[in-house]
Amino acid sequence: MSNILLTKWSTPYGTPPFHLFKTVHYRTAAEEAIKSASEEVNAISENKEPPTFENTLAALDNCGEQLTRIAAVLFNLNNAETSGELQAVAQEVSPLITRFSNDITLNEKLFARIKTVYESRESLNLSTEQKMLLDKKYRDFLLGGAGLGADRRARFREISEELSGLTLKFEENVLYETNSFELHIEDPSDLAGLPDDIIEMASMEAGKRVKKGWIFTLNYPSYLPFMQYAENRKLREKMHKAYSSRAFHGDERDNRKLVSLIVNLRLEMAKMLGFGNFAEMVLGDRMAENPSKVFSFLEELFEPSKKAAVKDFGELKEFARANGHAGDIERWDWAFWSEKFKKARYNIDDEILKPYFRLESVQDAVFGLATRLYGLNFRENTSIPVYHSEVTTWEIYDEDNRLLSMLYLDFHPRKGKSGGAWMTSYRDQKRVYGRNIIPLISIVSNFTRPTETKPSLLTFNELTTFLHEFGHALHGMLSQCTYESLSGTNVARDFVELPSQFMENWAFEQEWLDTWAVHFKTGEKIPAEIIRKIKEASTFNEGYACNRQLGFGFLDMAWHTVTEPFNNDVAGFEASATERTELFPEAESTNMSCSFTHLFGGGYAAGYYGYKWAEVLDADAFKFFQESGLFNREVANSFRRNILEKGGSDKPMNLYTNFRGKEPSIGAFLERSGLK
Ligand SMILES: [Zn+2]
């Protein structure tokens, strides 16, 4: 038994002994763990006792602890500290785990037991959390096709497999089309307006392709700055048209056919399971619950944001004209003139702000905020094993000195770390036989590393990112649930961004910034004038942005509420779905759907509305704090008890109204975004 992954970890709080793990151990450990998890599942399905909530649902929730633990370590490290070997192992292990969970859903005896419990649920005297667990598991099985007769099950599996193939192909086509275009510039005058570092990047790109001059691509870090800064309008038009016509050229990479096939298979699947359309199927366990609620939500936002968008558009046009632009504002003009307009209006940039946001001060301030709101205490524990010497580990205590959680912080970019920032866990909170298992939460980010002469200074965007991920972390750390699959951030997708986005609001509050944000050299407090400008700048073009998001939301919902097989032109369908949110003159031969990987590749189908939904929620929640005094302990306590501790143990709308005293409304969001 030299495979440490399979042994009991004799570390403080059972934290992963990272220093002892070897890459060669993962595959065998995962196979072993899957084997014993399968035995645990079989013990439940073969149980001779009649099914009860405890011997079936609670037991199932408790299955495969070892596997969960190994998978968490493997996939978390694959994101935060990977290598070629570890990536290869993750790719080997991932399908094994998928197959294992598919086997569970297809276990007929197990489903029969769950169904028996489900059908007698009214007489079982279950707690709210138990009801949620039962509903969730029952729904998982149903949506996996468990309730279908043998004949229809074969077709169901066929659809599932076909869909995963088609969505993959859809993404491949978009990727191919993104990579196959290049804008090759050889005349330096075509670079006018572009910042030096962007030009440098383009020159390196050309070098990589063994070409002279500069190359811009449709990848966002190259595409976006080109659209923002390049003065050559013709070239911007060329770039824009290339970007917006990806997988829409009438050749073998054209995604029109795939859009139809995917939409129709999703519809067939939904109907097979007894739903009217795909959106209805997806939304069943969301806070929004059903398509009509999503539509009325989008509709409610539409009027005010369209009005503000038209205003934004008019102002930009005026600014552009005054600065020498002739003719319409076309799609390829928007980012360019917006950038200039924003600069002229607010004259604020990262270099002005960064000196006030030294990483150590930000960390203290964020911890301090949790102390002030929730009474939490943070104590560093340097004896916890880490996977890299830069990672720090913290014990989180409640006011009464009860240990609530562990927190890992891993701030700086390294080779082997993915880009961006995220919160994750090595273990979620749960209660087993009355014993509380504390969660092990981690925040990983890519904040600028300090140098010998300069500390790590965050941009404003990095400050809000830290707050955002810390909000997710609080959701994980403060969890007080019984069942693991409902605890912490295991909540509905349109609810999960509430705790995180909620935290971002503090970055705009002078009352909080004043308590800690000082210039790292002079010790001077952040000027009120700067805070005012940050706040104002945050509403810049918000009407335009909101209107655009609504357009995507309407398009998504249109595709996923069709009730009859779609056999029409994709372009026409898209045009009519987005007609109301359109601001620009018509642009020929471009199309959004064909490269919209959120909808036809990844998992945002019938979920795009969620971005705005979460913003409305977090604005409404924060408004309550603003109205009651930002640091009002009673309100903070209610947010903690009703939302942060509750995970998915009750319906999101119940949790929210318990906190807020009423359902969310869009007023606070409109106000914050300057839309009214
Ligand atoms: Zn988030």
XYZ file of C-alpha atoms and ligand atoms in Angstrom:
677
model
C 0.000 0.000 0.000
C 2.517 2.616 -1.059
C -0.082 4.602 -3.002
C -0.578 7.514 -0.647
C -3.684 8.656 -2.554
C -5.506 5.585 -1.305
C -4.478 5.779 2.327
C -5.922 7.787 5.158
C -4.148 11.139 5.255
C -2.674 11.767 8.670
C -2.274 15.497 8.075
C -3.908 18.327 10.045
C -7.686 18.247 9.248
C -7.080 15.498 6.669
C -5.711 18.024 4.188
C -4.040 16.543 1.085
C -0.361 15.677 1.721
C 0.696 17.252 -1.569
C 4.395 16.692 -0.950
C 3.870 12.918 -1.027
C 1.840 12.603 -4.239
C 3.442 11.103 -7.329
C 2.000 11.513 -10.810
C 2.227 7.757 -11.445
C -0.179 7.119 -8.564
C -3.264 8.883 -9.910
C -4.417 6.436 -12.534
C -4.228 3.330 -10.328
C -5.663 5.234 -7.390
C -8.612 6.421 -9.486
C -9.256 2.903 -10.783
C -9.141 1.474 -7.266
C -11.373 4.242 -5.945
C -13.880 3.738 -8.758
C -13.960 0.043 -7.969
C -14.721 0.589 -4.325
C -17.222 3.365 -5.113
C -19.016 0.962 -7.482
C -19.152 -1.593 -4.696
C -20.650 1.015 -2.385
C -23.277 1.886 -5.004
C -24.067 -1.779 -5.564
C -24.476 -2.317 -1.851
C -27.201 0.332 -1.961
C -28.984 -0.993 -5.029
C -28.777 -4.633 -3.831
C -29.885 -3.831 -0.300
C -32.496 -6.351 0.845
C -34.144 -3.816 3.142
C -36.992 -1.801 1.618
C -35.773 1.549 0.283
C -35.773 4.482 2.687
C -34.419 7.987 2.422
C -31.485 7.037 4.664
C -30.495 3.717 3.096
C -30.828 5.040 -0.451
C -30.547 8.833 -0.867
C -28.358 9.699 2.106
C -26.263 6.591 1.455
C -25.794 7.553 -2.200
C -24.727 11.061 -1.213
C -22.041 9.500 0.941
C -20.679 7.164 -1.724
C -17.250 7.402 -3.259
C -15.598 9.710 -0.749
C -12.177 8.430 -1.733
C -12.848 8.965 -5.431
C -14.121 12.505 -4.826
C -10.981 13.271 -2.846
C -8.618 11.922 -5.523
C -10.483 13.624 -8.367
C -10.402 16.956 -6.512
C -6.645 16.783 -6.046
C -5.990 15.681 -9.623
C -8.202 18.207 -11.382
C -7.360 21.096 -9.065
C -3.658 20.502 -9.568
C -4.171 20.099 -13.287
C -5.392 23.712 -13.248
C -3.043 25.215 -10.693
C 0.238 23.326 -10.993
C 0.244 21.033 -13.976
C 2.779 19.343 -16.220
C 2.609 17.380 -19.458
C 2.454 14.145 -17.462
C -0.281 15.347 -15.140
C -2.352 16.580 -18.095
C -2.041 13.175 -19.718
C -3.176 11.468 -16.518
C -6.134 13.843 -16.146
C -7.181 13.032 -19.698
C -6.991 9.318 -18.943
C -8.871 9.512 -15.678
C -11.616 11.911 -16.757
C -13.515 9.445 -19.032
C -13.269 6.752 -16.340
C -15.110 9.009 -13.934
C -17.690 9.979 -16.569
C -18.345 6.307 -17.273
C -18.675 5.593 -13.557
C -21.308 8.304 -13.079
C -23.165 7.204 -16.226
C -23.240 3.672 -14.824
C -24.891 4.996 -11.679
C -27.629 6.764 -13.659
C -28.239 3.623 -15.705
C -28.465 1.398 -12.620
C -32.105 0.332 -12.871
C -32.352 -1.191 -9.430
C -30.983 1.938 -7.874
C -33.425 4.119 -9.802
C -36.299 1.870 -8.754
C -35.362 2.414 -5.100
C -35.097 6.176 -5.548
C -38.429 6.210 -7.337
C -40.099 4.291 -4.522
C -38.850 6.837 -2.001
C -39.809 9.696 -4.323
C -43.352 8.430 -4.742
C -43.914 8.145 -1.027
C -42.188 11.455 -0.257
C -45.302 13.171 1.142
C -45.632 10.678 3.953
C -41.964 10.559 4.926
C -41.758 13.680 7.007
C -38.591 14.824 5.263
C -36.764 18.020 6.126
C -36.469 20.736 3.465
C -32.891 19.715 2.776
C -33.844 16.059 2.453
C -36.614 16.976 0.015
C -34.102 18.967 -2.038
C -31.714 16.006 -2.140
C -34.466 13.634 -3.154
C -35.720 15.993 -5.890
C -32.226 16.535 -7.179
C -31.263 12.871 -7.387
C -34.599 11.865 -8.859
C -34.282 14.581 -11.490
C -30.682 13.600 -12.305
C -31.810 10.066 -13.006
C -34.834 11.161 -15.046
C -32.754 13.529 -17.160
C -30.269 10.737 -17.651
C -33.055 8.701 -19.236
C -33.585 6.325 -16.302
C -37.374 6.608 -16.453
C -37.642 5.513 -20.102
C -38.685 2.056 -21.253
C -36.006 -0.170 -22.757
C -37.005 0.595 -26.367
C -36.857 4.377 -25.967
C -33.774 4.233 -23.846
C -31.725 3.090 -26.825
C -32.838 6.125 -28.831
C -32.174 8.359 -25.835
C -28.605 7.111 -25.559
C -28.200 7.598 -29.292
C -29.298 11.232 -28.980
C -26.968 11.859 -26.036
C -24.009 10.467 -27.892
C -24.878 12.258 -31.108
C -25.265 15.529 -29.222
C -21.894 15.265 -27.550
C -20.322 14.564 -30.923
C -22.105 17.442 -32.660
C -21.405 20.025 -29.982
C -17.757 19.026 -30.064
C -17.719 19.341 -33.839
C -19.406 22.748 -33.544
C -16.620 23.963 -31.262
C -13.938 22.452 -33.471
C -15.284 24.344 -36.461
C -15.283 27.627 -34.556
C -11.760 27.002 -33.329
C -10.606 26.095 -36.818
C -12.164 29.202 -38.320
C -10.739 31.381 -35.534
C -7.262 30.055 -36.188
C -7.355 30.011 -39.953
C -7.662 33.777 -40.382
C -4.774 36.172 -40.038
C -4.422 39.857 -40.725
C -0.943 40.311 -42.057
C 0.331 43.898 -41.881
C 3.517 44.894 -43.642
C 3.103 48.647 -43.847
C 3.893 50.186 -40.419
C 1.423 53.026 -41.073
C -1.384 50.460 -40.733
C -0.390 50.095 -37.073
C -1.338 53.674 -36.219
C -3.087 53.985 -32.863
C -2.035 50.590 -31.496
C -0.155 50.491 -28.160
C 3.467 49.319 -28.225
C 2.918 46.073 -26.346
C 0.170 45.051 -28.763
C 2.412 45.802 -31.750
C 5.164 43.807 -30.093
C 2.801 40.859 -29.661
C 1.793 41.067 -33.332
C 5.403 41.126 -34.418
C 6.125 38.034 -32.329
C 3.124 36.335 -33.885
C 4.519 37.081 -37.346
C 7.897 35.742 -36.276
C 6.273 32.510 -35.109
C 4.755 32.123 -38.561
C 8.064 32.973 -40.224
C 6.667 36.114 -41.793
C 7.773 39.706 -41.928
C 5.802 42.501 -40.300
C 2.897 41.987 -37.917
C 0.115 39.468 -37.611
C -3.209 39.953 -35.850
C -5.554 37.048 -35.251
C -9.150 36.445 -34.217
C -8.078 35.305 -30.767
C -9.436 37.789 -28.271
C -6.130 39.105 -26.850
C -5.178 40.072 -30.391
C -8.598 40.869 -31.862
C -9.963 43.107 -29.114
C -7.066 45.592 -28.844
C -6.995 45.824 -32.621
C -10.668 46.808 -32.658
C -10.116 49.240 -29.787
C -7.047 51.038 -31.059
C -6.359 50.553 -34.784
C -7.032 53.791 -36.629
C -7.232 52.108 -40.016
C -10.983 51.729 -40.387
C -10.844 49.467 -43.440
C -8.716 46.983 -41.540
C -11.041 47.107 -38.544
C -13.901 46.311 -40.885
C -11.976 43.408 -42.328
C -11.190 42.034 -38.867
C -14.749 42.449 -37.661
C -16.232 40.725 -40.686
C -13.788 37.853 -40.376
C -14.650 37.479 -36.688
C -18.402 37.668 -37.173
C -18.605 35.290 -40.084
C -16.716 32.412 -38.519
C -18.257 29.061 -39.462
C -20.676 30.869 -41.809
C -19.014 30.603 -45.196
C -21.076 27.937 -46.881
C -18.206 25.454 -46.855
C -17.562 22.262 -44.905
C -16.819 24.299 -41.744
C -20.179 26.077 -41.911
C -22.091 25.470 -38.651
C -25.608 26.143 -39.969
C -26.341 22.475 -40.429
C -25.024 21.692 -36.947
C -27.154 24.408 -35.330
C -30.276 22.817 -36.809
C -29.237 19.307 -35.846
C -28.337 20.282 -32.278
C -31.524 22.293 -31.757
C -33.652 19.459 -33.084
C -31.973 16.719 -31.079
C -32.261 18.769 -27.912
C -35.946 19.212 -28.660
C -36.414 15.496 -29.290
C -34.682 14.660 -26.028
C -36.801 17.130 -24.064
C -40.018 15.795 -25.586
C -38.987 12.235 -24.867
C -38.673 13.160 -21.203
C -42.070 14.819 -21.222
C -41.103 18.486 -21.568
C -42.555 20.912 -24.106
C -39.156 22.203 -25.163
C -35.503 22.080 -24.235
C -35.485 25.230 -22.101
C -38.283 23.822 -19.966
C -36.161 20.745 -19.322
C -33.040 22.709 -18.408
C -34.702 25.337 -16.232
C -36.540 22.922 -13.947
C -34.002 23.181 -11.130
C -32.932 26.774 -11.668
C -33.978 29.777 -9.660
C -35.826 31.018 -12.763
C -37.733 27.697 -12.871
C -39.271 27.962 -16.363
C -39.050 29.692 -19.759
C -41.887 32.103 -19.149
C -40.145 33.515 -16.072
C -36.959 33.937 -18.090
C -38.837 35.699 -20.859
C -40.568 38.086 -18.507
C -37.231 38.798 -16.836
C -35.617 39.652 -20.183
C -38.651 41.694 -21.184
C -38.597 43.688 -17.970
C -34.992 44.702 -18.575
C -35.456 45.272 -22.267
C -37.227 48.656 -22.288
C -34.917 50.520 -19.900
C -31.758 49.069 -21.377
C -32.803 49.693 -24.977
C -33.546 53.271 -24.076
C -30.153 53.671 -22.419
C -28.450 51.862 -25.290
C -29.921 54.267 -27.830
C -28.678 57.114 -25.668
C -25.185 55.583 -25.410
C -25.192 55.078 -29.145
C -26.209 58.658 -29.847
C -23.589 60.080 -27.493
C -20.856 57.994 -29.003
C -21.884 59.031 -32.485
C -21.739 62.660 -31.463
C -18.331 62.225 -29.862
C -17.007 60.407 -32.934
C -18.340 63.115 -35.266
C -16.808 65.864 -33.160
C -13.518 64.003 -33.434
C -13.519 63.607 -37.183
C -15.605 60.502 -37.861
C -17.854 60.658 -40.906
C -20.894 58.486 -41.599
C -22.615 55.827 -39.514
C -21.186 54.122 -36.473
C -20.688 50.621 -37.769
C -19.977 47.518 -35.679
C -16.257 47.911 -36.345
C -16.319 51.474 -35.016
C -17.874 50.804 -31.645
C -14.907 49.552 -29.596
C -12.587 52.091 -31.222
C -14.629 55.171 -30.404
C -15.759 53.824 -27.034
C -12.173 53.538 -25.922
C -11.443 57.128 -26.925
C -14.675 58.430 -25.431
C -14.082 56.700 -22.107
C -10.601 58.100 -21.870
C -11.793 61.622 -22.677
C -14.624 61.434 -20.191
C -13.036 59.814 -17.140
C -9.301 59.939 -17.696
C -8.709 57.130 -15.277
C -6.573 54.099 -15.834
C -4.901 51.266 -13.997
C -1.632 53.085 -13.496
C -3.384 55.713 -11.375
C -5.184 53.108 -9.259
C -2.634 50.340 -8.806
C -0.459 52.038 -6.147
C -3.450 51.960 -3.778
C -4.055 48.248 -4.189
C -1.051 46.492 -2.816
C -1.825 42.769 -2.661
C -0.994 42.345 1.057
C -3.252 45.283 1.957
C -6.027 43.949 -0.250
C -5.806 40.536 1.397
C -5.922 42.054 4.882
C -8.822 44.260 3.843
C -10.809 41.391 2.360
C -10.241 39.250 5.463
C -11.096 42.294 7.568
C -14.340 42.729 5.687
C -15.328 39.155 6.550
C -14.435 39.872 10.181
C -16.518 43.019 10.247
C -19.515 41.460 8.517
C -19.517 37.937 9.892
C -17.100 37.951 12.830
C -14.691 35.549 11.098
C -11.060 35.231 12.142
C -8.210 34.165 9.885
C -5.113 32.468 11.287
C -2.279 31.333 9.095
C -1.165 27.749 9.652
C 2.190 27.065 8.047
C 2.170 23.363 8.913
C -0.447 22.506 6.300
C 1.136 20.794 3.261
C 1.007 22.833 0.028
C 1.650 22.017 -3.641
C 3.848 25.055 -4.181
C 5.868 27.171 -1.758
C 3.901 30.282 -2.743
C 0.610 28.886 -1.497
C -0.467 30.080 1.950
C -2.967 28.255 4.165
C -5.430 29.732 6.600
C -7.737 28.481 9.318
C -11.062 30.266 9.426
C -12.692 30.590 12.843
C -16.120 31.753 13.809
C -16.647 34.394 16.494
C -16.974 31.690 19.145
C -13.607 30.256 18.069
C -15.126 27.267 16.298
C -13.072 26.149 13.296
C -15.170 26.562 10.150
C -12.879 25.924 7.226
C -9.424 25.856 5.682
C -8.477 28.279 2.942
C -5.605 28.000 0.446
C -4.457 31.147 -1.349
C -2.359 30.871 -4.512
C -1.947 34.279 -6.135
C 0.718 34.507 -8.799
C 1.109 33.227 -12.356
C 3.409 30.267 -12.930
C 4.160 27.960 -15.746
C 1.694 25.151 -15.263
C -1.139 27.359 -13.979
C -4.165 28.133 -16.166
C -5.038 31.773 -16.833
C -7.735 33.708 -14.959
C -8.897 33.252 -11.385
C -11.144 30.713 -9.729
C -12.355 29.277 -6.456
C -12.360 25.547 -5.963
C -12.387 22.982 -3.155
C -10.401 19.941 -2.090
C -13.295 18.855 0.073
C -16.809 20.206 0.485
C -18.518 20.633 3.822
C -20.908 17.929 4.997
C -22.191 16.233 8.114
C -21.736 12.503 8.503
C -23.514 10.814 11.400
C -23.792 14.185 13.062
C -20.085 14.941 12.714
C -19.246 18.116 10.793
C -16.558 17.749 8.127
C -14.965 21.137 7.469
C -14.449 22.265 3.871
C -11.037 22.814 2.279
C -11.410 25.795 -0.025
C -8.925 27.286 -2.445
C -8.568 30.534 -4.378
C -6.231 30.539 -7.364
C -5.386 33.623 -9.392
C -2.804 35.207 -11.662
C -2.056 38.522 -9.959
C 1.123 40.325 -10.970
C 4.101 38.988 -9.070
C 6.096 41.392 -6.856
C 9.600 42.338 -7.979
C 12.619 43.140 -5.847
C 11.770 46.809 -5.893
C 7.987 46.796 -6.214
C 5.270 44.960 -4.297
C 2.450 43.194 -6.107
C 0.012 45.951 -7.049
C -3.442 44.956 -8.259
C -5.402 46.612 -11.021
C -8.952 47.633 -10.137
C -10.157 44.677 -12.147
C -7.943 42.360 -10.098
C -9.326 43.866 -6.901
C -12.889 42.994 -7.970
C -11.676 39.568 -9.099
C -10.249 38.903 -5.639
C -13.513 39.993 -4.037
C -15.475 37.857 -6.492
C -13.536 34.671 -5.796
C -13.541 35.400 -2.086
C -17.350 35.579 -2.286
C -17.424 32.080 -3.789
C -14.974 31.003 -1.096
C -17.260 32.310 1.681
C -20.112 30.333 0.136
C -17.934 27.241 0.418
C -16.375 28.021 3.814
C -19.498 29.032 5.727
C -21.610 26.132 4.474
C -23.622 24.365 7.193
C -25.394 21.625 5.281
C -25.821 17.926 5.860
C -25.449 16.538 2.343
C -22.372 17.101 0.262
C -24.151 17.351 -3.065
C -26.149 20.311 -1.704
C -23.459 22.057 0.304
C -21.425 25.185 -0.423
C -21.453 26.249 -4.054
C -23.430 23.174 -5.181
C -26.418 25.345 -6.069
C -28.473 26.267 -9.128
C -26.405 27.810 -11.880
C -28.358 31.071 -11.931
C -27.843 31.411 -8.155
C -24.187 30.505 -7.778
C -22.863 33.949 -8.763
C -24.866 35.787 -6.111
C -22.312 35.463 -3.268
C -19.400 36.263 -5.583
C -20.803 39.220 -7.506
C -22.260 40.539 -4.295
C -18.725 40.960 -2.906
C -17.583 42.985 -5.926
C -19.862 45.827 -4.845
C -17.526 46.728 -2.009
C -14.821 47.843 -4.410
C -16.935 50.894 -5.221
C -17.648 51.924 -1.640
C -15.646 54.789 -0.189
C -16.686 53.768 3.310
C -14.750 50.519 2.876
C -11.866 51.734 0.701
C -11.186 54.529 3.168
C -10.390 52.005 5.855
C -7.417 50.492 4.037
C -6.595 51.762 0.518
C -3.465 53.890 0.859
C -0.665 54.648 -1.587
C 2.015 52.004 -1.045
C 4.799 54.603 -1.128
C 3.362 57.749 0.397
C 0.712 56.268 2.679
C -1.756 58.805 1.287
C -5.406 57.748 1.398
C -7.113 56.996 -1.919
C -8.631 60.337 -3.046
C -12.437 60.565 -2.990
C -12.253 62.025 -6.487
C -10.739 58.795 -7.811
C -13.414 56.675 -6.177
C -16.097 58.887 -7.682
C -14.554 58.438 -11.122
C -14.307 54.658 -10.756
C -17.975 54.570 -9.892
C -18.960 56.782 -12.805
C -16.779 54.905 -15.248
C -18.438 51.653 -14.184
C -21.711 52.808 -15.733
C -20.061 53.815 -19.020
C -21.863 52.175 -21.964
C -23.850 49.991 -19.567
C -27.014 50.528 -21.600
C -25.274 49.302 -24.706
C -23.740 46.342 -22.876
C -26.986 45.327 -21.211
C -28.927 45.568 -24.452
C -26.327 43.366 -26.129
C -26.499 40.744 -23.372
C -30.281 40.754 -23.666
C -29.920 40.158 -27.396
C -27.862 37.040 -26.660
C -30.374 35.998 -24.029
C -33.312 36.361 -26.412
C -31.458 34.447 -29.110
C -30.596 31.634 -26.704
C -34.183 31.367 -25.498
C -35.536 31.497 -29.046
C -33.378 28.542 -30.115
C -34.253 26.506 -27.063
C -37.986 27.078 -26.901
C -38.791 25.853 -30.407
C -41.487 23.233 -30.090
C -41.325 21.853 -33.625
C -38.261 20.577 -35.456
C -36.422 23.474 -37.008
C -35.912 23.304 -40.708
C -35.343 26.804 -41.844
C -32.607 29.303 -42.436
C -30.424 29.962 -39.404
C -29.703 33.538 -40.447
C -33.380 34.421 -40.750
C -34.199 32.842 -37.394
C -31.407 34.781 -35.737
C -32.401 38.062 -37.372
C -35.948 37.847 -36.093
C -34.877 36.792 -32.584
C -32.473 39.719 -32.209
C -34.308 42.356 -34.229
C -35.405 44.374 -31.223
C -31.979 44.658 -29.650
C -30.179 45.559 -32.868
C -28.600 49.019 -32.989
C -26.267 48.881 -35.967
C -26.942 49.097 -39.675
C -27.334 45.619 -41.161
C -24.036 43.842 -41.815
C -24.103 41.327 -44.632
C -22.828 37.776 -44.368
C -22.258 37.818 -40.619
C -23.920 35.538 -38.099
C -23.754 35.040 -34.353
C -25.317 31.626 -33.869
C -22.752 29.810 -36.000
C -19.907 30.731 -33.673
C -21.867 30.950 -30.405
C -20.051 28.213 -28.508
C -21.810 29.092 -25.228
C -25.051 27.875 -26.744
C -24.033 25.109 -29.107
C -20.772 23.948 -27.572
C -20.558 24.421 -23.815
C -23.272 24.282 -21.237
C -25.013 27.657 -21.455
C -27.918 26.462 -23.580
C -31.066 28.069 -22.162
C -28.807 29.603 -19.522
C -27.383 32.747 -21.063
C -29.945 34.906 -19.255
C -28.131 33.818 -16.070
C -25.472 36.497 -16.414
C -27.978 39.302 -16.082
C -30.096 37.356 -13.608
C -27.159 37.147 -11.216
C -26.416 40.856 -11.597
C -29.974 41.768 -10.739
C -29.762 39.533 -7.658
C -26.454 40.862 -6.392
C -27.506 44.490 -6.912
C -30.772 43.866 -5.072
C -28.951 42.128 -2.207
C -26.318 44.839 -1.909
C -29.006 47.510 -1.937
C -30.305 45.982 1.282
C -26.869 46.518 2.853
C -26.691 50.072 1.541
C -30.089 50.876 2.944
C -29.353 49.370 6.352
C -25.794 50.632 6.739
C -23.041 48.857 4.841
C -21.674 47.037 7.859
C -24.958 46.320 9.574
C -24.323 43.073 11.444
C -27.965 42.066 11.478
C -28.283 42.231 7.705
C -24.903 40.560 7.242
C -25.936 37.842 9.627
C -29.140 37.277 7.702
C -27.172 37.023 4.448
C -24.896 34.503 6.088
C -27.587 32.352 7.747
C -30.022 32.393 4.833
C -27.668 32.239 1.860
C -24.001 31.592 2.593
C -24.640 28.729 5.028
C -27.477 27.144 3.139
C -25.886 25.947 -0.127
C -28.581 24.253 -2.176
C -30.491 22.936 0.829
C -33.621 24.900 -0.138
C -35.025 26.466 -3.304
C -32.981 29.540 -4.237
C -36.025 31.798 -4.271
C -36.904 30.700 -0.727
C -33.361 31.339 0.457
C -33.370 34.745 -1.157
C -36.727 35.891 0.155
C -35.798 34.641 3.634
C -32.852 37.002 3.496
C -34.426 39.933 1.695
C -37.988 39.719 2.954
C -39.221 39.891 -0.638
C -38.424 38.677 -4.132
C -35.644 40.476 -6.030
C -36.563 43.351 -8.317
C -34.610 45.041 -11.082
C -34.622 48.538 -9.566
C -31.254 48.344 -7.794
C -29.595 46.921 -10.876
C -30.958 49.686 -13.111
C -29.814 52.279 -10.650
C -26.319 50.844 -10.243
C -25.827 50.533 -13.982
C -27.090 54.039 -14.584
C -30.042 52.778 -16.633
C -32.574 54.972 -14.906
Zn -17.915 33.453 -10.326
